[in-house]
XYZ file of C-alpha atoms in Angstrom:
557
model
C 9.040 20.987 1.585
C 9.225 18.490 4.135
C 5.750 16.092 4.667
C 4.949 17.051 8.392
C 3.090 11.872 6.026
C -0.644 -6.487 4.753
C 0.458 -8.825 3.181
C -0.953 -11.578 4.033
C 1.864 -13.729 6.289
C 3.032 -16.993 4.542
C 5.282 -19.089 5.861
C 8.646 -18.417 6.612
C 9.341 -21.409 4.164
C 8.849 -19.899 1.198
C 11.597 -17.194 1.485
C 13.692 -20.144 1.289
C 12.556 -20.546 -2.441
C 12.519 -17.049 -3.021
C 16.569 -16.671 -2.019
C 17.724 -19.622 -3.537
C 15.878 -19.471 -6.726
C 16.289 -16.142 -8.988
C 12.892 -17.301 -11.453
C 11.603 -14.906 -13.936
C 8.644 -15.904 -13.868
C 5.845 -14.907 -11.667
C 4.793 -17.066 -8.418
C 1.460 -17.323 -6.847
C 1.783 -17.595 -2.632
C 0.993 -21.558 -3.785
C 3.322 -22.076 -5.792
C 5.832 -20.229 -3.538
C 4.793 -22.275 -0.899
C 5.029 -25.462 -2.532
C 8.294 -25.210 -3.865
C 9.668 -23.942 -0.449
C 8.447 -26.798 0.993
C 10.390 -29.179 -1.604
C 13.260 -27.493 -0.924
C 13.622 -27.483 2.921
C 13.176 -31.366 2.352
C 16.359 -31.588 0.695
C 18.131 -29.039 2.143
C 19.322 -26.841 -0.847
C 18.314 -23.802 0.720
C 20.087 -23.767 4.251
C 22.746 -21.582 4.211
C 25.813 -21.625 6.719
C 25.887 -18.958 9.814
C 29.149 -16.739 9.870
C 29.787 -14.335 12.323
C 28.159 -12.044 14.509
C 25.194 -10.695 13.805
C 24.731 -6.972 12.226
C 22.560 -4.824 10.783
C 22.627 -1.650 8.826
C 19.326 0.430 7.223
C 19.576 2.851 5.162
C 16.492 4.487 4.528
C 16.139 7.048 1.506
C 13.089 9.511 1.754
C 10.685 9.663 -1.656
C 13.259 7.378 -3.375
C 11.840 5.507 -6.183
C 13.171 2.167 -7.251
C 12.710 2.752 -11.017
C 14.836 5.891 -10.212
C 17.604 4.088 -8.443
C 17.455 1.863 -10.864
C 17.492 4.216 -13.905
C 20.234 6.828 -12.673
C 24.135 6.154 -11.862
C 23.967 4.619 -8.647
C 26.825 2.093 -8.765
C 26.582 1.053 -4.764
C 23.161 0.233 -4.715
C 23.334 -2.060 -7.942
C 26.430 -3.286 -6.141
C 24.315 -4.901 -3.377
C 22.183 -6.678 -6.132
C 24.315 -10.172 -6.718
C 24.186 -10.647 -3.315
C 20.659 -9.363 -2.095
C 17.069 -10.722 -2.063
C 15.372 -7.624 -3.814
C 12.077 -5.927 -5.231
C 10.988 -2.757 -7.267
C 7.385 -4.166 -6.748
C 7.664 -3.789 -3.122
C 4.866 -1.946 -1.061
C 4.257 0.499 1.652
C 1.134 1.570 3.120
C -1.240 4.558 2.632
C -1.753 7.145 3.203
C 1.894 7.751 2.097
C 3.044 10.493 4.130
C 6.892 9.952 5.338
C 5.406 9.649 9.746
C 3.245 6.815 8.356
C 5.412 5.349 6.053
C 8.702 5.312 8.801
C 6.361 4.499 11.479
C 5.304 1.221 8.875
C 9.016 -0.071 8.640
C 10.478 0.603 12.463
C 7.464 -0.837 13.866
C 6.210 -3.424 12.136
C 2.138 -3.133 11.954
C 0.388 -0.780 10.175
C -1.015 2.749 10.814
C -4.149 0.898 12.217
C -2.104 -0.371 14.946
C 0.581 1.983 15.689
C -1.636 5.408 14.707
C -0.084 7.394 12.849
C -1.397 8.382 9.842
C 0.315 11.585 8.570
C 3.219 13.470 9.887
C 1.810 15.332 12.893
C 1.991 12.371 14.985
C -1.048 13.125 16.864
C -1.968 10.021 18.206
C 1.198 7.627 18.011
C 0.786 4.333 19.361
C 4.395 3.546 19.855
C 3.875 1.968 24.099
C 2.204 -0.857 22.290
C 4.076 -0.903 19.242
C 7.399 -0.127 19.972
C 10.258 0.013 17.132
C 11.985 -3.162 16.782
C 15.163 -1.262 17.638
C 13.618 -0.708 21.082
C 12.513 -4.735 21.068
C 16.057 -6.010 20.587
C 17.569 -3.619 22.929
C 14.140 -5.408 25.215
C 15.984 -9.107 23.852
C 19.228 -8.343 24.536
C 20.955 -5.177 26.291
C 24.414 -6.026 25.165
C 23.502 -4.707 21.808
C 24.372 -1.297 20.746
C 21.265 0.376 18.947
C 21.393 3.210 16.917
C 19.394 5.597 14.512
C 21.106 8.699 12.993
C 18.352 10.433 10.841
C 18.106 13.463 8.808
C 14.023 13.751 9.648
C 13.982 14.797 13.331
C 10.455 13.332 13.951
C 11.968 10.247 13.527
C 13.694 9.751 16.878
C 11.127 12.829 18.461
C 8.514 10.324 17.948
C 8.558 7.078 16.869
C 12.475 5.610 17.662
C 13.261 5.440 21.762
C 14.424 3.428 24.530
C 17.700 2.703 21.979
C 21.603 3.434 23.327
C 21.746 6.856 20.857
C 19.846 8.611 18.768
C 21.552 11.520 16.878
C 19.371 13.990 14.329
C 21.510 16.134 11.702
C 20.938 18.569 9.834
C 21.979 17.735 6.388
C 22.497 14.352 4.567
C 26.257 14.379 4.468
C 26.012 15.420 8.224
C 24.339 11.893 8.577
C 26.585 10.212 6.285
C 29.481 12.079 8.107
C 28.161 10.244 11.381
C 27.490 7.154 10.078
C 30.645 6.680 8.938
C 32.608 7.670 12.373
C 30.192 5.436 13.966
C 31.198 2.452 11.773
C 34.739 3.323 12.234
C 35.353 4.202 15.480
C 31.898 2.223 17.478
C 30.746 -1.116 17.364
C 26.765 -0.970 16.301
C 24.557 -3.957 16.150
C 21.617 -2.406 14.443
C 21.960 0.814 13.078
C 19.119 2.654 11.425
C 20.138 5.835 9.280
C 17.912 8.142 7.199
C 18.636 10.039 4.317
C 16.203 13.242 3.264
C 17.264 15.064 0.074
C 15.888 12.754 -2.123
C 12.195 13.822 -1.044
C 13.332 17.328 -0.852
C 14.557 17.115 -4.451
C 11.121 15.016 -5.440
C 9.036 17.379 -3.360
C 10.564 20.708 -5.430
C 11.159 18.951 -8.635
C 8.865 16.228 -9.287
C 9.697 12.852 -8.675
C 10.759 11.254 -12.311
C 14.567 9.661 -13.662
C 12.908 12.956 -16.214
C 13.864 15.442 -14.016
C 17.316 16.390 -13.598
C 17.276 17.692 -9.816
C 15.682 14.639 -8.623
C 17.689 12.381 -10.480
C 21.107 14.497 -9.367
C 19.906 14.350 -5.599
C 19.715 10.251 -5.812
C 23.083 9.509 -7.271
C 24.593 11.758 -4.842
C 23.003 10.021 -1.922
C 24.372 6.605 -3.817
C 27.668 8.073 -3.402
C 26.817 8.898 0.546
C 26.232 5.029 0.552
C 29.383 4.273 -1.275
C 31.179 5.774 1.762
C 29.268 3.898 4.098
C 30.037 0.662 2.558
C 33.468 1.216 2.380
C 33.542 2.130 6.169
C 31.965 -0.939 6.438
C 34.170 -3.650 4.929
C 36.933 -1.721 6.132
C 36.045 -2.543 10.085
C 38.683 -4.383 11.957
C 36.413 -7.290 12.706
C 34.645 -7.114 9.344
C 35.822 -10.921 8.501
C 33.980 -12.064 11.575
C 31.058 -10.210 11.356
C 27.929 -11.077 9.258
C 26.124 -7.927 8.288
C 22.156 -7.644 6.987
C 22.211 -4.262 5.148
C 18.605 -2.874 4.034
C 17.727 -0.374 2.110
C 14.197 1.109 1.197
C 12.610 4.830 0.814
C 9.381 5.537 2.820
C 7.247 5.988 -0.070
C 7.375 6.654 -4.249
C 5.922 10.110 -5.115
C 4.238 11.497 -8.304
C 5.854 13.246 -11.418
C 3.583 16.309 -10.022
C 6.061 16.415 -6.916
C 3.557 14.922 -4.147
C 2.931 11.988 -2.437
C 0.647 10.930 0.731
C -2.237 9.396 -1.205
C -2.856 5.726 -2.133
C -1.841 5.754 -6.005
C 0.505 2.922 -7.010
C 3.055 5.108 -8.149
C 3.285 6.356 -4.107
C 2.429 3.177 -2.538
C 5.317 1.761 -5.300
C 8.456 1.156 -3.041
C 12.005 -0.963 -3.472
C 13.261 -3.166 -0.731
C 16.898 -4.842 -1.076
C 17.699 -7.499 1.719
C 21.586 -8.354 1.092
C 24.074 -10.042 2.763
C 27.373 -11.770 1.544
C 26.160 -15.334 1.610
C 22.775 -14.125 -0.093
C 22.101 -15.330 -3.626
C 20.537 -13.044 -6.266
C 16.518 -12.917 -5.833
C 14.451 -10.437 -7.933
C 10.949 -10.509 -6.701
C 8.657 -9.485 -9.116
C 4.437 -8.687 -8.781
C 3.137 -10.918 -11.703
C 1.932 -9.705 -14.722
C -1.807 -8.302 -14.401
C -4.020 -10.069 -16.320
C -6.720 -8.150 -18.329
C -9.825 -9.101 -20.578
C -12.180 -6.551 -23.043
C -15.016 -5.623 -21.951
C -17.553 -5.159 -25.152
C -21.227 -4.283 -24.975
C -23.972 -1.555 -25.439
C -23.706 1.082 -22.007
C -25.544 4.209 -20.842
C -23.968 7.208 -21.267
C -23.770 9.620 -17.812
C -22.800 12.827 -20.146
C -24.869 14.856 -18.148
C -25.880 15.150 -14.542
C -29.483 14.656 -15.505
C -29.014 11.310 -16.308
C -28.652 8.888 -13.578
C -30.544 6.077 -12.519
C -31.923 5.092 -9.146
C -34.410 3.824 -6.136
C -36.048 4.460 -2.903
C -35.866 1.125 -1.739
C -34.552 1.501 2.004
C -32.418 -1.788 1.278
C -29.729 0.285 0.494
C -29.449 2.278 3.618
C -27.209 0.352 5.793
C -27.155 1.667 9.394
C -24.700 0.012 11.703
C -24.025 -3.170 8.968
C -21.340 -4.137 6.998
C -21.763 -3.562 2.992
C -19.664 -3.597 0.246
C -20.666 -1.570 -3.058
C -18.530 -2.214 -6.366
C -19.103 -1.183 -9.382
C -16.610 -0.191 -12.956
C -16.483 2.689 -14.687
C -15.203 3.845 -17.890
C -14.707 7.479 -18.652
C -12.450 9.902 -20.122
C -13.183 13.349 -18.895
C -15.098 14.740 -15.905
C -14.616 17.696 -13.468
C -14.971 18.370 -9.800
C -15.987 15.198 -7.887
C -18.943 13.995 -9.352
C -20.632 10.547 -7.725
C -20.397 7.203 -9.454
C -23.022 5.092 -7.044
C -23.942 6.840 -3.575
C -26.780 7.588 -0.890
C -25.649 10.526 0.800
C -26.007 14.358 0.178
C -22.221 14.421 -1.211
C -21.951 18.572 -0.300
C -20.464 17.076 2.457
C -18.468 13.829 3.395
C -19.727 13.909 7.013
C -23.723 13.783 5.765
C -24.799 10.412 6.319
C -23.995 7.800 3.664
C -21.323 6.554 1.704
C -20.279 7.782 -1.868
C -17.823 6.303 -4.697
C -16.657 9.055 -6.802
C -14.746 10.539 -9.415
C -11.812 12.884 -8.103
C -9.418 15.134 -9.017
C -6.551 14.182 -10.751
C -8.274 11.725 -12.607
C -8.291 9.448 -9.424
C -11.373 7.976 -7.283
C -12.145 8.230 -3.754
C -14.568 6.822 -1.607
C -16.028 8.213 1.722
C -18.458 7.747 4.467
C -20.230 10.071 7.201
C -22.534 9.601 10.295
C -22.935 13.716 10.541
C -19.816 13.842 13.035
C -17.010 11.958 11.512
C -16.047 11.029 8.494
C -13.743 8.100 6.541
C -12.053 9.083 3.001
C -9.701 7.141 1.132
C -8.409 7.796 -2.104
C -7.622 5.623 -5.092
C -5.611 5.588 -8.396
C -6.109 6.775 -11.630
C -9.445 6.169 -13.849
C -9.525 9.047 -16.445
C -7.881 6.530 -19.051
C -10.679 5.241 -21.100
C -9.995 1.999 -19.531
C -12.671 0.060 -17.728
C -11.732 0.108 -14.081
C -13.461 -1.753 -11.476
C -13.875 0.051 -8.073
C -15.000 -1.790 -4.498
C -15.716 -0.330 -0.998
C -16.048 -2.973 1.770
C -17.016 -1.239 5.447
C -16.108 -3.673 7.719
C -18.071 -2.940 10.798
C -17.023 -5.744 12.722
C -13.593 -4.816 12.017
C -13.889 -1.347 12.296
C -12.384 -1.061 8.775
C -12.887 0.589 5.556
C -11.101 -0.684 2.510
C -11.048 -0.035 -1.119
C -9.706 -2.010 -3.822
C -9.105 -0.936 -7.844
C -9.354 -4.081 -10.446
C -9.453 -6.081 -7.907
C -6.073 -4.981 -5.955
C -6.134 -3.840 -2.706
C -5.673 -0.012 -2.304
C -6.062 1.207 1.227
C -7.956 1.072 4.456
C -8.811 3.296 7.379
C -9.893 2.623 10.496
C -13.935 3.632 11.722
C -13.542 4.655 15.146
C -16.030 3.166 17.918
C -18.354 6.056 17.834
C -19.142 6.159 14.559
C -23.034 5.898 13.934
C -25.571 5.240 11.349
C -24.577 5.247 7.647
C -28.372 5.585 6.879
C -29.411 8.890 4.906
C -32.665 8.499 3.756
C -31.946 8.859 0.379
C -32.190 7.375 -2.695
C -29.923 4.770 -3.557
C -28.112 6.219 -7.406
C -25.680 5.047 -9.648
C -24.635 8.487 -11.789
C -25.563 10.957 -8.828
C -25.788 11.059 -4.838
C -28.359 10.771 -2.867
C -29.535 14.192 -3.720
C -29.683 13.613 -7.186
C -29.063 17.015 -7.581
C -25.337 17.448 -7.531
C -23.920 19.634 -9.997
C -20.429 17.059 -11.695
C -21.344 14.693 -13.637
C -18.801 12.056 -14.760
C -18.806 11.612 -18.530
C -18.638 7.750 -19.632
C -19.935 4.548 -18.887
C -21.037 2.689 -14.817
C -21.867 -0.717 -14.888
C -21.522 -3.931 -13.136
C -23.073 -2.455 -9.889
C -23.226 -5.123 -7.161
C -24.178 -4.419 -3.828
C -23.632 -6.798 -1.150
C -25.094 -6.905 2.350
C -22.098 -7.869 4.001
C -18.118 -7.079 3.386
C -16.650 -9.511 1.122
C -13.042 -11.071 1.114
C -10.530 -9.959 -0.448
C -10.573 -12.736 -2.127
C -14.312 -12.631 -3.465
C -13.634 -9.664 -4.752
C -10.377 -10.149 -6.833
C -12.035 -13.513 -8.224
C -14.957 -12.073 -10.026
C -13.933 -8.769 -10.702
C -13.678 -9.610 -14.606
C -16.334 -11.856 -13.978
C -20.480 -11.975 -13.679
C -21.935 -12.986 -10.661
C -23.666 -15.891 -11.069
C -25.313 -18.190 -8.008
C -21.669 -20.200 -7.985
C -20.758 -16.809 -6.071
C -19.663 -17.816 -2.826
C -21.827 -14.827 -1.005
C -24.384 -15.128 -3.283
C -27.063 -15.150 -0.610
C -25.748 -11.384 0.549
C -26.095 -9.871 -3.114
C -29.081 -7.488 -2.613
C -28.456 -5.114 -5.979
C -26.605 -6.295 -8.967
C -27.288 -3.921 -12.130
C -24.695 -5.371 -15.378
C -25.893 -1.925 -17.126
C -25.556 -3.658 -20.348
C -28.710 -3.871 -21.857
C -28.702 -1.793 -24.570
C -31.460 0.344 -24.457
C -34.329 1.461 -22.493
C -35.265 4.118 -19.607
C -33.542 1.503 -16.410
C -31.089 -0.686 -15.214
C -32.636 -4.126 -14.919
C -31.682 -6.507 -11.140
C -30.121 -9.779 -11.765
C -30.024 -10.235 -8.397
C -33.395 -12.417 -6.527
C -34.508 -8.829 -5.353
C -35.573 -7.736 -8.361
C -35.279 -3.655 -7.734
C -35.357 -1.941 -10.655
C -33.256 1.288 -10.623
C -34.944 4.015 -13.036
C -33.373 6.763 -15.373
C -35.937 10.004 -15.070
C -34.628 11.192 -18.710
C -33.820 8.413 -20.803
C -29.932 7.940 -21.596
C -28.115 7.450 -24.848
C -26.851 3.989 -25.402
C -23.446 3.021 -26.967
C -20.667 0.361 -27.864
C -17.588 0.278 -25.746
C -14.752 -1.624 -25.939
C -11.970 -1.614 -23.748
C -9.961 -3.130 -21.265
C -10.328 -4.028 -17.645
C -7.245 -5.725 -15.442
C -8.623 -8.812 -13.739
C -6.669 -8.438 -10.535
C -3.225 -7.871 -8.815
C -1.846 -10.425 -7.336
C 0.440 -9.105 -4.360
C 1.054 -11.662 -1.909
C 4.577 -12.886 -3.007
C 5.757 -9.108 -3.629
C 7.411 -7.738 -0.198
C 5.358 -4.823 2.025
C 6.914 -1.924 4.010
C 5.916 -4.208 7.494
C 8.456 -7.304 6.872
C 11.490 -4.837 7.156
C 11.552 -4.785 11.075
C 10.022 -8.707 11.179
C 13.317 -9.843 8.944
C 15.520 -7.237 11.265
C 14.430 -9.424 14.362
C 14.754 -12.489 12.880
C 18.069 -12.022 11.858
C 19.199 -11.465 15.172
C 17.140 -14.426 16.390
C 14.234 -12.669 18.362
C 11.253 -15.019 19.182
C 8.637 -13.119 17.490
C 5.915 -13.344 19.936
C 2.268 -13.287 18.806
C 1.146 -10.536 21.250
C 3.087 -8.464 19.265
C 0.876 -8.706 16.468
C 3.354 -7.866 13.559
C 2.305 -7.759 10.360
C 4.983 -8.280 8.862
C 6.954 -11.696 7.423
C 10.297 -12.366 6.873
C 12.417 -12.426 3.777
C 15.354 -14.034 4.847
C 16.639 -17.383 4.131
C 16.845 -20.523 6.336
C 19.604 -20.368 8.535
C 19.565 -16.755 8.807
């Protein structure tokens, strides 16, 4: 079945750093930084041109890294001594394959270039072209190509290049690849491989499932061939080839993707080249800290807690609502803190939830449109702390799980008032009559009058909120939820608004753990693969472009 589906920039410096030094240990975008800046003082990094320019991709539908990794896939692991590489690598949600290949070619995100799924309803490709169609913009002379598996592809998203070819099969692409290699001259040549996905999509995406696994060492083999063609071109010795590879997305052991779990957003990218040295980039380890105290128990949809006061209706204005939960069972979709009548996502108000699969979601309504994004798994018995931020300057909703970034979606220009009329609940909507209930433990529930930074929210989200708080002036609800006992949840914020349990809850010790943040800013995205494809051929990247991408390659490059 076929899906029909930011990193912030640092300097180019510090992929200096990251090619010439292979570290084990994790790097903060500082520390990157610093040390990239040491060594383009002395020079250690620059690396010596050699030839003319080249560039191969070779994309790999649904592939995931751990996968590749894990199965017998001797080509692949053959571009590893020589190849600036990450398993940690991310793409962007929602994870269908139209956003996902629309993500690499162009450069920007699905906010930008508008496509979202794989129906490509409202592409945004005249502003946001594919970088093939930029460098055949830079330079004419060079021979662009994209020979895909995935017709959509080149339908949509790939044009204004010297030939685009669609096949039928995998080894029909590898077929063409390979005569192209041998008997043309390419200087950027984009090729996409689909059985992988087809495999994941039927089978389940896991090294545990033997279809899967089967379909990605026989697409390693496809690659094996193209290599070979490769090295064995007449002018190979005077050429200097970039060769890529990355999937689209990662997929679930279930056999689906297109959501904004880390196990889809999960990606590998591998830069190599023959004067590369060995970089593994990997996320750093995610710290954690236990969360102990005495916590009302939602184990029935009857007890929630909540208030009338209109403060929590927002209108027009930017909020941001966070709060953690711990749980380990629930059904349907019941509401963790909301203010809207949730028998519908396009009633007025916003909602965070508990959804199927053990996941979260949150959404948003005016009456006529609506805004849902999804999040990862919660139904571990694990504290997890959950944030929605609507951006109303920026036209943006985005969530974020223990502090790391999860997805966003754009809130288009008509969208109205967020105000319901309802009370404001933590344990039910704005109803407080829906039927689900989640069974566990809400607390921490901070509500802000404006929509923090990403980096507000990742610093205190294993920590209280005390006046320090760099927003502290915008916190208009803050309910910790651990006080022990009692019929309410008591404001520690200066507004003082009491929310109220109607039936009083039971009270009891948890312990568990809550991560304290991701840290993803030195890991690379799904946007940098058509930023390092221009640089490589030396493309001024012009800010009206408004990539979002960064490079990967070294200095010199």
């Amino acid at each position: 079945m076929k899906k029909i589906f930011r990193l912030s920039y640092v300097t180019i410096l510090t992929s200096i750093f990251l090619v010439t030094s292979c570290t084990k240990d994790p790097l903060t975008d500082e520390d990157a930084v610093s040390t990239a800046k040491a060594a383009s003082v002395t020079g250690k990094s620059a690396l010596a041109n050699s030839g003319t320019k080249k560039l191969l991709i070779i994309g790999i539908d649904g592939c995931r890294g751990d996968v590749l990794m894990g199965a017998n896939t001797p080509n692949v692991h053959g571009l590893l001594p020589n190849a600036v590489y990450s398993l940690d690598a991310l793409t962007e949600a929602p994870t269908w394959s139209g956003n996902g290949w629309s993500t690499m070619l162009t450069g920007v995100t699905h906010l930008k270039h508008g496509v979202t799924d794989n129906s490509f309803s409202s592409p945004n490709f005249g502003t946001y072209p594919s970088f093939l169609k930029r460098l055949e913009t830079y330079n004419t002379a060079l021979k662009t190509m994209s020979i895909v598996h995935w017709a959509p592809i080149n339908t949509y998203i790939v044009d204004g290049i010297d030939v685009e070819k669609t096949l039928t099969t995998d080894a029909a692409v590898k077929n063409e690849v390979v005569a192209a290699l041998t008997n043309d001259n390419p200087d950027a040549l984009f090729l996409h491989f689909d059985d992988v996905d087809h495999a994941g999509h039927s089978y389940g995406f896991s090294i545990n499932v033997p279809q899967y696994k089967s379909a990605v060492e026989t697409t390693d083999g496809y690659i094996g061939e193209i290599l070979t063609a490769l090295k064995n071109r007449p002018d190979y010795a005077s050429e200097d080839w970039l060769v890529i590879v990355a999937p689209d997305h990662g997929g679930t052991v279930g056999g689906s993707h297109g959501g904004s779990s880390y196990e889809e957003r999960n990606i590998f990218t591998i830069y190599n080249n023959k004067n590369f040295t060995s970089a593994k980039i990997e996320k750093p380890v995610d710290p954690t800290t236990t969360i102990t105290g005495k916590f009302a128990n939602f184990n029935s949809n009857s007890i929630y807690a909540s208030t009338t006061n209109a403060l929590y209706n927002f209108g027009t204005s930017s909020f941001t609502v966070e709060c953690r939960v711990k749980t380990s069972g629930y059904s349907s979709d019941p509401s963790l803190v909301s203010n809207k009548n949730w028998v519908s996502g396009k009633n007025r108000g916003f909602v965070i939830c508990a959804n199927t699969g053990g996941k979260w979601k949150v959404n948003i309504g005016d009456t006529q449109n609506r805004v849902d994004i999804s999040g990862g798994t919660i139904n571990d018995g694990k504290w997890h702390h959950l944030t929605l931020v609507v951006d109303r300057t920026a036209k943006l909703v985005k969530t974020y799980q223990d502090g790391a970034f999860v997805g966003q979606a754009a809130i288009v220009s008509s969208f109205g008032s967020l105000t319901s009329g309802l009370p404001f609940a933590v344990g039910q909507d704005g109803t407080l009559t829906y039927g689900a209930n989640v069974n566990g433990n809400i607390a921490e529930v901070r509500v802000w009058n404006k929509a923090l930074s990403e980096a507000s929210i990742l610093n205190y989200t294993c920590s209280a909120v005390t006046a320090s708080h760099p927003d502290y002036s915008s916190l208009i609800g803050y309910w910790k939820g651990d006080n022990g006992s009692g019929s309410s949840f008591t404001d520690s914020s200066s507004k003082q608004v009491t929310l109220a349990f109607p039936n009083t809850p039971a009270w009891t010790t948890s312990t568990a753990t809550l991560k304290c943040g991701t840290a993803t800013g030195v890991v690379p995205k799904m946007v940098d693969i058509a930023y390092s494809s221009l640089q490589w051929f030396g493309v001024p990247i012009n800010s009206g472009w408004s990539l979002d991408g960064r490079s990967w390659l070294p200095a010199g490059n």
